[in-house]
mmCIF file of C-alpha atoms and ligand atoms in Angstrom:
data_model
loop_
_atom_site.group_PDB
_atom_site.id
_atom_site.type_symbol
_atom_site.label_atom_id
_atom_site.label_comp_id
_atom_site.label_asym_id
_atom_site.label_seq_id
_atom_site.Cartn_x
_atom_site.Cartn_y
_atom_site.Cartn_z
ATOM 1 C CA MET A 703 78.486 106.671 110.785
ATOM 2 C CA ARG A 704 77.947 102.953 111.427
ATOM 3 C CA VAL A 705 81.074 100.811 111.412
ATOM 4 C CA ILE A 706 80.649 97.066 111.010
ATOM 5 C CA LEU A 707 83.623 94.792 111.639
ATOM 6 C CA ALA A 708 83.892 91.592 109.617
ATOM 7 C CA GLN A 709 83.968 88.287 111.466
ATOM 8 C CA PRO A 710 86.335 86.510 111.087
ATOM 9 C CA ARG A 711 89.070 88.980 110.175
ATOM 10 C CA GLY A 712 92.794 89.423 110.812
ATOM 11 C CA PHE A 713 95.376 86.952 112.054
ATOM 12 C CA CYS A 714 95.095 83.315 111.010
ATOM 13 C CA ALA A 715 96.695 80.382 112.816
ATOM 14 C CA GLY A 716 99.660 80.312 110.403
ATOM 15 C CA VAL A 717 100.476 83.956 111.070
ATOM 16 C CA VAL A 718 100.147 83.587 114.850
ATOM 17 C CA ARG A 719 102.519 80.608 114.691
ATOM 18 C CA ALA A 720 105.048 82.370 112.445
ATOM 19 C CA ILE A 721 105.242 85.454 114.675
ATOM 20 C CA GLU A 722 105.513 83.237 117.768
ATOM 21 C CA ILE A 723 108.439 81.383 116.154
ATOM 22 C CA VAL A 724 110.380 84.630 115.704
ATOM 23 C CA ASP A 725 109.516 85.788 119.231
ATOM 24 C CA ARG A 726 110.594 82.503 120.797
ATOM 25 C CA ALA A 727 113.725 82.291 118.649
ATOM 26 C CA LEU A 728 114.731 85.696 120.027
ATOM 27 C CA GLN A 729 114.077 84.501 123.588
ATOM 28 C CA HIS A 730 115.961 81.236 123.100
ATOM 29 C CA HIS A 731 118.921 82.468 121.087
ATOM 30 C CA GLY A 732 119.055 86.213 121.743
ATOM 31 C CA ALA A 733 119.336 88.838 118.995
ATOM 32 C CA PRO A 734 119.983 88.824 116.163
ATOM 33 C CA VAL A 735 117.983 86.105 114.501
ATOM 34 C CA TYR A 736 117.626 86.301 110.731
ATOM 35 C CA VAL A 737 114.300 86.009 108.917
ATOM 36 C CA ARG A 738 114.228 85.231 105.199
ATOM 37 C CA HIS A 739 111.597 87.503 103.640
ATOM 38 C CA GLU A 740 108.937 89.349 105.665
ATOM 39 C CA ILE A 741 107.761 86.739 108.207
ATOM 40 C CA VAL A 742 104.232 87.698 107.109
ATOM 41 C CA HIS A 743 103.308 90.460 104.680
ATOM 42 C CA ASN A 744 102.831 93.275 107.153
ATOM 43 C CA ARG A 745 105.160 96.169 107.847
ATOM 44 C CA HIS A 746 103.868 96.722 111.380
ATOM 45 C CA VAL A 747 104.558 93.097 112.306
ATOM 46 C CA VAL A 748 108.002 93.246 110.705
ATOM 47 C CA ASP A 749 108.933 96.567 112.353
ATOM 48 C CA ASN A 750 107.859 95.280 115.738
ATOM 49 C CA LEU A 751 110.023 92.150 115.427
ATOM 50 C CA ARG A 752 112.907 94.184 114.044
ATOM 51 C CA GLN A 753 112.805 96.316 117.176
ATOM 52 C CA LYS A 754 113.129 93.152 119.238
ATOM 53 C CA GLY A 755 116.252 92.129 117.301
ATOM 54 C CA ALA A 756 115.081 90.234 114.219
ATOM 55 C CA ARG A 757 116.922 91.019 110.974
ATOM 56 C CA PHE A 758 115.011 90.629 107.733
ATOM 57 C CA VAL A 759 116.834 89.545 104.568
ATOM 58 C CA GLU A 760 115.652 88.512 101.122
ATOM 59 C CA GLU A 761 118.317 85.872 100.497
ATOM 60 C CA LEU A 762 120.368 83.596 102.727
ATOM 61 C CA ASP A 763 123.717 84.938 101.481
ATOM 62 C CA GLU A 764 122.986 87.925 103.743
ATOM 63 C CA VAL A 765 122.977 85.610 106.805
ATOM 64 C CA PRO A 766 126.289 84.939 108.583
ATOM 65 C CA GLN A 767 127.484 81.302 108.735
ATOM 66 C CA GLY A 768 126.018 79.378 111.665
ATOM 67 C CA ALA A 769 123.365 81.997 112.548
ATOM 68 C CA VAL A 770 119.686 81.311 113.297
ATOM 69 C CA ALA A 771 117.613 81.619 110.114
ATOM 70 C CA ILE A 772 113.815 81.561 110.016
ATOM 71 C CA PHE A 773 111.855 80.838 106.836
ATOM 72 C CA SER A 774 108.735 82.978 106.414
ATOM 73 C CA ALA A 775 105.154 81.657 106.605
ATOM 74 C CA HIS A 776 104.983 81.590 102.781
ATOM 75 C CA GLY A 777 107.476 78.720 102.461
ATOM 76 C CA VAL A 778 110.711 78.280 100.516
ATOM 77 C CA ALA A 779 112.095 76.215 97.639
ATOM 78 C CA GLN A 780 114.165 73.100 98.358
ATOM 79 C CA SER A 781 117.175 74.960 96.949
ATOM 80 C CA VAL A 782 116.829 77.437 99.852
ATOM 81 C CA GLU A 783 116.699 74.559 102.360
ATOM 82 C CA ARG A 784 119.844 73.043 100.806
ATOM 83 C CA ASP A 785 121.586 76.398 100.796
ATOM 84 C CA ALA A 786 120.788 76.872 104.494
ATOM 85 C CA GLN A 787 122.232 73.471 105.284
ATOM 86 C CA ALA A 788 125.369 74.162 103.275
ATOM 87 C CA ARG A 789 125.900 77.409 105.207
ATOM 88 C CA GLY A 790 125.466 75.624 108.541
ATOM 89 C CA LEU A 791 122.476 77.775 109.498
ATOM 90 C CA ASP A 792 120.312 76.872 112.474
ATOM 91 C CA VAL A 793 116.976 76.789 110.657
ATOM 92 C CA LEU A 794 113.540 77.376 112.105
ATOM 93 C CA ASP A 795 110.819 76.820 109.548
ATOM 94 C CA ALA A 796 107.783 79.104 109.962
ATOM 95 C CA THR A 797 106.170 77.846 106.732
ATOM 96 C CA CYS A 798 102.445 77.539 107.422
ATOM 97 C CA PRO A 799 101.482 73.854 107.745
ATOM 98 C CA LEU A 800 98.750 74.472 105.172
ATOM 99 C CA VAL A 801 101.384 75.602 102.649
ATOM 100 C CA THR A 802 103.512 72.549 103.467
ATOM 101 C CA LYS A 803 100.440 70.402 102.857
ATOM 102 C CA VAL A 804 100.272 71.742 99.288
ATOM 103 C CA HIS A 805 103.983 70.952 98.795
ATOM 104 C CA VAL A 806 103.417 67.347 99.922
ATOM 105 C CA GLN A 807 100.329 66.966 97.758
ATOM 106 C CA GLY A 808 102.177 68.342 94.705
ATOM 107 C CA ARG A 809 105.061 65.899 95.194
ATOM 108 C CA GLN A 810 102.601 63.001 95.497
ATOM 109 C CA TYR A 811 100.945 63.884 92.191
ATOM 110 C CA VAL A 812 104.334 64.074 90.473
ATOM 111 C CA ALA A 813 105.417 60.762 92.031
ATOM 112 C CA ALA A 814 102.239 59.234 90.574
ATOM 113 C CA GLY A 815 103.455 60.276 87.111
ATOM 114 C CA ARG A 816 101.298 63.354 86.587
ATOM 115 C CA THR A 817 102.425 66.693 85.178
ATOM 116 C CA LEU A 818 101.705 69.349 87.788
ATOM 117 C CA ILE A 819 99.908 72.640 87.267
ATOM 118 C CA LEU A 820 100.086 75.268 89.998
ATOM 119 C CA ILE A 821 97.271 77.813 90.035
ATOM 120 C CA GLY A 822 98.705 80.988 91.535
ATOM 121 C CA HIS A 823 100.277 84.399 91.003
ATOM 122 C CA ALA A 824 103.732 84.660 89.419
ATOM 123 C CA GLY A 825 106.398 86.160 91.618
ATOM 124 C CA HIS A 826 104.593 85.572 94.925
ATOM 125 C CA PRO A 827 106.988 83.952 97.440
ATOM 126 C CA GLU A 828 104.553 81.105 98.165
ATOM 127 C CA VAL A 829 104.398 80.304 94.438
ATOM 128 C CA GLU A 830 108.187 80.397 94.138
ATOM 129 C CA GLY A 831 108.433 78.132 97.181
ATOM 130 C CA THR A 832 105.852 75.644 95.939
ATOM 131 C CA ILE A 833 107.421 75.431 92.466
ATOM 132 C CA GLY A 834 110.794 74.851 94.123
ATOM 133 C CA GLN A 835 109.434 72.144 96.437
ATOM 134 C CA ILE A 836 108.346 69.909 93.590
ATOM 135 C CA PRO A 837 110.835 68.008 91.463
ATOM 136 C CA GLY A 838 110.602 68.592 87.735
ATOM 137 C CA LYS A 839 108.672 71.159 85.812
ATOM 138 C CA VAL A 840 105.623 72.842 87.326
ATOM 139 C CA LEU A 841 103.339 74.790 84.995
ATOM 140 C CA LEU A 842 102.023 78.021 86.497
ATOM 141 C CA VAL A 843 98.512 79.067 85.506
ATOM 142 C CA GLN A 844 97.261 82.484 86.588
ATOM 143 C CA SER A 845 93.952 82.853 84.764
ATOM 144 C CA GLU A 846 91.301 81.079 82.707
ATOM 145 C CA ALA A 847 92.884 82.566 79.571
ATOM 146 C CA GLU A 848 96.170 80.858 80.420
ATOM 147 C CA VAL A 849 94.436 77.451 80.524
ATOM 148 C CA ALA A 850 93.774 77.771 76.784
ATOM 149 C CA GLN A 851 97.456 78.547 76.184
ATOM 150 C CA LEU A 852 98.832 75.402 77.863
ATOM 151 C CA ASP A 853 100.861 73.514 75.293
ATOM 152 C CA LEU A 854 99.887 69.986 76.379
ATOM 153 C CA ALA A 855 98.245 67.005 74.710
ATOM 154 C CA LEU A 856 94.642 66.767 75.860
ATOM 155 C CA ASP A 857 95.152 63.292 77.325
ATOM 156 C CA THR A 858 98.306 64.177 79.325
ATOM 157 C CA PRO A 859 97.981 62.845 82.893
ATOM 158 C CA LEU A 860 97.718 66.106 84.837
ATOM 159 C CA ALA A 861 97.158 67.273 88.390
ATOM 160 C CA TYR A 862 96.768 70.734 89.859
ATOM 161 C CA VAL A 863 97.370 72.356 93.227
ATOM 162 C CA THR A 864 96.750 75.990 94.166
ATOM 163 C CA GLN A 865 98.229 78.869 96.132
ATOM 164 C CA THR A 866 96.525 79.073 99.550
ATOM 165 C CA THR A 867 95.375 82.700 99.385
ATOM 166 C CA LEU A 868 93.543 82.932 96.064
ATOM 167 C CA SER A 869 90.034 84.158 95.328
ATOM 168 C CA VAL A 870 87.743 81.137 95.708
ATOM 169 C CA ASP A 871 85.572 82.320 92.798
ATOM 170 C CA ASP A 872 88.452 82.984 90.369
ATOM 171 C CA THR A 873 90.049 79.658 91.253
ATOM 172 C CA ARG A 874 86.752 77.853 90.683
ATOM 173 C CA GLY A 875 86.693 79.366 87.169
ATOM 174 C CA ILE A 876 90.263 78.273 86.412
ATOM 175 C CA ILE A 877 89.647 74.727 87.689
ATOM 176 C CA ASP A 878 86.465 74.462 85.613
ATOM 177 C CA ALA A 879 88.408 75.571 82.531
ATOM 178 C CA LEU A 880 91.070 72.911 83.226
ATOM 179 C CA LEU A 881 88.419 70.207 83.692
ATOM 180 C CA ARG A 882 86.700 71.255 80.452
ATOM 181 C CA ARG A 883 89.908 71.186 78.441
ATOM 182 C CA PHE A 884 91.782 68.110 79.734
ATOM 183 C CA ASN A 885 90.601 64.496 79.960
ATOM 184 C CA ASP A 886 92.831 63.133 82.726
ATOM 185 C CA ILE A 887 93.220 65.733 85.433
ATOM 186 C CA VAL A 888 92.889 65.461 89.215
ATOM 187 C CA GLY A 889 93.203 67.945 92.058
ATOM 188 C CA PRO A 890 91.795 69.146 95.373
ATOM 189 C CA ASP A 891 89.138 71.428 93.858
ATOM 190 C CA THR A 892 89.372 74.734 95.819
ATOM 191 C CA ARG A 893 90.359 73.026 99.088
ATOM 192 C CA ASP A 894 94.006 74.158 98.876
ATOM 193 C CA ILE A 895 92.701 77.661 99.531
ATOM 194 C CA CYS A 896 93.120 77.783 103.285
ATOM 195 C CA TYR A 897 90.323 78.003 105.846
ATOM 196 C CA ALA A 898 91.337 81.553 106.823
ATOM 197 C CA THR A 899 91.242 82.834 103.242
ATOM 198 C CA GLN A 900 87.893 81.148 102.601
ATOM 199 C CA ASN A 901 86.301 82.383 105.836
ATOM 200 C CA ARG A 902 87.503 85.990 105.394
ATOM 201 C CA GLN A 903 86.229 86.059 101.814
ATOM 202 C CA ALA A 904 82.817 84.647 102.818
ATOM 203 C CA ALA A 905 82.531 87.231 105.611
ATOM 204 C CA VAL A 906 83.388 90.126 103.294
ATOM 205 C CA ARG A 907 80.847 88.955 100.748
ATOM 206 C CA GLU A 908 78.165 89.113 103.475
ATOM 207 C CA LEU A 909 79.428 92.385 104.902
ATOM 208 C CA SER A 910 79.405 94.025 101.463
ATOM 209 C CA LYS A 911 75.593 93.736 101.427
ATOM 210 C CA GLU A 912 75.372 96.012 104.469
ATOM 211 C CA VAL A 913 77.885 98.786 103.803
ATOM 212 C CA ASP A 914 78.605 101.679 101.424
ATOM 213 C CA VAL A 915 82.386 101.566 101.811
ATOM 214 C CA LEU A 916 84.754 98.707 102.663
ATOM 215 C CA LEU A 917 88.160 99.190 104.268
ATOM 216 C CA VAL A 918 90.542 96.234 104.163
ATOM 217 C CA VAL A 919 93.387 96.543 106.637
ATOM 218 C CA GLY A 920 96.430 94.926 105.088
ATOM 219 C CA ALA A 921 99.553 95.388 103.010
ATOM 220 C CA THR A 922 99.778 95.922 99.265
ATOM 221 C CA ASN A 923 101.995 92.810 98.938
ATOM 222 C CA SER A 924 99.554 90.625 100.876
ATOM 223 C CA SER A 925 97.753 88.304 98.466
ATOM 224 C CA ASN A 926 94.870 87.403 100.781
ATOM 225 C CA SER A 927 94.288 91.071 101.695
ATOM 226 C CA ASN A 928 94.140 92.115 98.036
ATOM 227 C CA ARG A 929 91.578 89.394 97.340
ATOM 228 C CA LEU A 930 89.335 90.788 100.114
ATOM 229 C CA ARG A 931 89.405 94.255 98.558
ATOM 230 C CA GLU A 932 88.539 92.776 95.158
ATOM 231 C CA ILE A 933 85.484 90.997 96.584
ATOM 232 C CA GLY A 934 84.244 94.306 98.015
ATOM 233 C CA SER A 935 84.716 96.012 94.626
ATOM 234 C CA GLU A 936 83.067 93.157 92.739
ATOM 235 C CA SER A 937 80.093 93.474 95.110
ATOM 236 C CA GLY A 938 79.732 97.101 94.018
ATOM 237 C CA VAL A 939 81.128 98.643 97.217
ATOM 238 C CA ALA A 940 83.885 101.273 97.080
ATOM 239 C CA SER A 941 86.762 99.293 98.609
ATOM 240 C CA TYR A 942 90.170 100.441 99.808
ATOM 241 C CA LEU A 943 93.236 98.596 101.083
ATOM 242 C CA VAL A 944 94.871 100.527 103.946
ATOM 243 C CA ALA A 945 97.922 99.677 106.042
ATOM 244 C CA ASP A 946 96.660 101.726 108.998
ATOM 245 C CA GLY A 947 94.610 104.798 109.936
ATOM 246 C CA SER A 948 97.086 107.229 108.356
ATOM 247 C CA GLU A 949 95.994 106.013 104.896
ATOM 248 C CA VAL A 950 92.276 106.638 105.479
ATOM 249 C CA LYS A 951 91.061 109.559 103.322
ATOM 250 C CA PRO A 952 88.134 111.752 104.542
ATOM 251 C CA GLU A 953 86.720 112.130 101.004
ATOM 252 C CA TRP A 954 85.880 108.393 100.892
ATOM 253 C CA PHE A 955 83.082 108.943 103.411
ATOM 254 C CA THR A 956 80.974 111.712 101.857
ATOM 255 C CA ASN A 957 77.293 110.672 102.225
ATOM 256 C CA VAL A 958 78.378 107.307 103.628
ATOM 257 C CA ARG A 959 76.217 105.766 106.358
ATOM 258 C CA ALA A 960 77.870 102.402 106.920
ATOM 259 C CA VAL A 961 81.529 101.407 106.639
ATOM 260 C CA GLY A 962 82.714 97.796 106.725
ATOM 261 C CA ILE A 963 86.154 96.946 108.035
ATOM 262 C CA THR A 964 88.002 93.678 107.577
ATOM 263 C CA ALA A 965 91.655 92.739 107.940
ATOM 264 C CA GLY A 966 93.894 90.386 106.007
ATOM 265 C CA ALA A 967 95.357 87.305 107.692
ATOM 266 C CA SER A 968 98.632 89.153 108.336
ATOM 267 C CA ALA A 969 97.148 92.428 109.680
ATOM 268 C CA PRO A 970 97.270 93.011 113.458
ATOM 269 C CA GLU A 971 94.043 93.913 115.288
ATOM 270 C CA GLU A 972 95.816 97.046 116.579
ATOM 271 C CA MET A 973 95.767 98.347 113.017
ATOM 272 C CA VAL A 974 92.004 97.768 112.845
ATOM 273 C CA GLU A 975 91.726 99.855 116.039
ATOM 274 C CA ASN A 976 93.952 102.452 114.451
ATOM 275 C CA VAL A 977 91.649 102.645 111.409
ATOM 276 C CA ILE A 978 88.578 102.989 113.660
ATOM 277 C CA ASP A 979 90.343 105.853 115.466
ATOM 278 C CA ALA A 980 90.926 107.545 112.107
ATOM 279 C CA LEU A 981 87.176 107.266 111.383
ATOM 280 C CA ARG A 982 86.346 108.631 114.850
ATOM 281 C CA ALA A 983 88.434 111.681 114.027
ATOM 282 C CA LEU A 984 85.942 112.393 111.190
ATOM 283 C CA GLY A 985 82.826 112.187 113.378
ATOM 284 C CA PRO A 986 80.913 109.956 115.791
ATOM 285 C CA VAL A 987 80.940 106.253 114.962
ATOM 286 C CA ASP A 988 78.863 103.331 116.198
ATOM 287 C CA VAL A 989 80.974 100.152 116.024
ATOM 288 C CA THR A 990 79.455 96.659 115.883
ATOM 289 C CA THR A 991 80.782 93.268 114.794
ATOM 290 C CA MET A 992 78.881 91.089 112.332
ATOM 291 C CA ALA A 993 77.832 87.623 113.401
ATOM 292 C CA GLY A 994 80.314 85.238 111.849
ATOM 293 C CA ARG A 995 82.066 81.942 111.977
ATOM 294 C CA GLU A 996 84.298 81.254 114.967
ATOM 295 C CA GLU A 997 87.776 79.921 114.142
ATOM 296 C CA LYS A 998 89.503 77.506 116.490
ATOM 297 C CA VAL A 999 92.452 76.408 114.355
ATOM 298 C CA GLU A 1000 95.821 76.350 116.110
ATOM 299 C CA PHE A 1001 99.152 75.033 114.848
ATOM 300 C CA LYS A 1002 101.929 73.492 116.921
ATOM 301 C CA LEU A 1003 105.289 75.212 117.186
ATOM 302 C CA PRO A 1004 108.448 73.449 115.965
ATOM 303 C CA SER A 1005 109.613 71.056 118.708
ATOM 304 C CA LYS A 1006 112.950 72.909 119.016
ATOM 305 C CA LEU A 1007 111.047 75.884 120.445
ATOM 306 C CA MET A 1008 108.769 73.926 122.758
ATOM 307 C CA GLN A 1009 111.321 73.325 125.512
ATOM 308 C CA PRO A 1010 111.085 75.775 128.396
ATOM 309 C CA LEU A 1011 113.886 78.356 128.370
ATOM 310 C CA ALA A 1012 115.322 77.317 131.737
ATOM 311 C CA ALA A 1013 115.735 73.700 130.605
ATOM 312 C CA ARG A 1014 117.739 74.798 127.567
ATOM 313 C CA GLU A 1015 120.028 76.989 129.610
ATOM 314 C CA VAL A 1016 121.088 74.164 131.980
HETATM 315 O O1 0CG B 1446 98.423 86.501 101.551
HETATM 316 P P1 0CG B 1446 99.871 86.283 101.405
HETATM 317 O O2 0CG B 1446 100.200 84.894 100.931
HETATM 318 O O3 0CG B 1446 100.544 87.313 100.529
HETATM 319 O O4 0CG B 1446 100.562 86.336 102.840
HETATM 320 P P2 0CG B 1446 100.339 87.219 104.128
HETATM 321 O O5 0CG B 1446 101.668 87.249 104.828
HETATM 322 O O6 0CG B 1446 99.714 88.507 103.841
HETATM 323 O O7 0CG B 1446 99.282 86.414 104.998
HETATM 324 C C1 0CG B 1446 99.330 85.195 105.530
HETATM 325 C C2 0CG B 1446 100.529 84.421 105.337
HETATM 326 C C3 0CG B 1446 101.517 83.787 105.169
HETATM 327 FE FE1 SF4 B 1447 98.381 79.527 106.566
HETATM 328 FE FE2 SF4 B 1447 96.220 80.425 105.325
HETATM 329 FE FE3 SF4 B 1447 97.348 81.868 107.169
HETATM 330 FE FE4 SF4 B 1447 98.581 81.535 104.841
HETATM 331 S S1 SF4 B 1447 96.673 82.641 105.186
HETATM 332 S S2 SF4 B 1447 99.510 81.467 106.857
HETATM 333 S S3 SF4 B 1447 97.974 79.403 104.395
HETATM 334 S S4 SF4 B 1447 96.381 79.857 107.497
#
């Protein structure tokens, strides 16, 4: 069987930074440090950090007064920031800078007197964070159909921002529907969808032309990983989301000559290796990597974590 690895795939700069923040917080402060929500949506990442002494909680009331609390890469509402301050927590913010950028942009639109629409998926922590970072009411739109249901005068001054991990194609459709319906609406087009999401989707679209089956390594609660699987399916390729090799099913590969593998932005490369090992257990495989875009994005760590350990201990 041929195995073709997508390029780019796996960790993005925001995920690398978020994991590094937890690692360094453990080195600087010692265990435990508390992380609000999964630092990124991947059980293997979370388990690994838990073993090193991180404790994962869903809400800050589970964090003892004065402890170190880290916000996940998906961002938090301002009410969470206020709550952390009120509890005297030592906060490290691992919100991806590209999510923060959307928060800032949303606030600017509201300050300019526009009613804000957020294109995104209800219940996702990034969406909850973004809604809670913007003063006043934010209208959530999840589909083209929901554009028609917006109860707004057609000349209302509007603006939109989007979740960072959406399908570029679906978002394009929603934005077009908004532009068709409303007369005074501005927004970033699909540019709020982050570089990593866009590049992984473009790579999978290409890869889908070459393969009979697509495996996406990632978690079921990972928005960007789910979007990659959908693109495979929409391209007519049988596509499966797997956390690791243990979820790979032999019956998926009957009469299959080429398998594509990609990984969501929160999925470690070790899990890609683990999936390849599971395929090797079924028979000989020839692994190659597609030609693809190189990514050079890197984000700075919070300044609190930049000082060398020795200097802090003096
Ligand atoms: O793709 P989403 O927003 O669900 O997040 P995940 O943790 O999977 O990946 C990158 C981040 C943050
Ligand atoms: Fe940031 Fe995009 Fe990665 Fe999310 S997927 S952490 S927005 S770079």
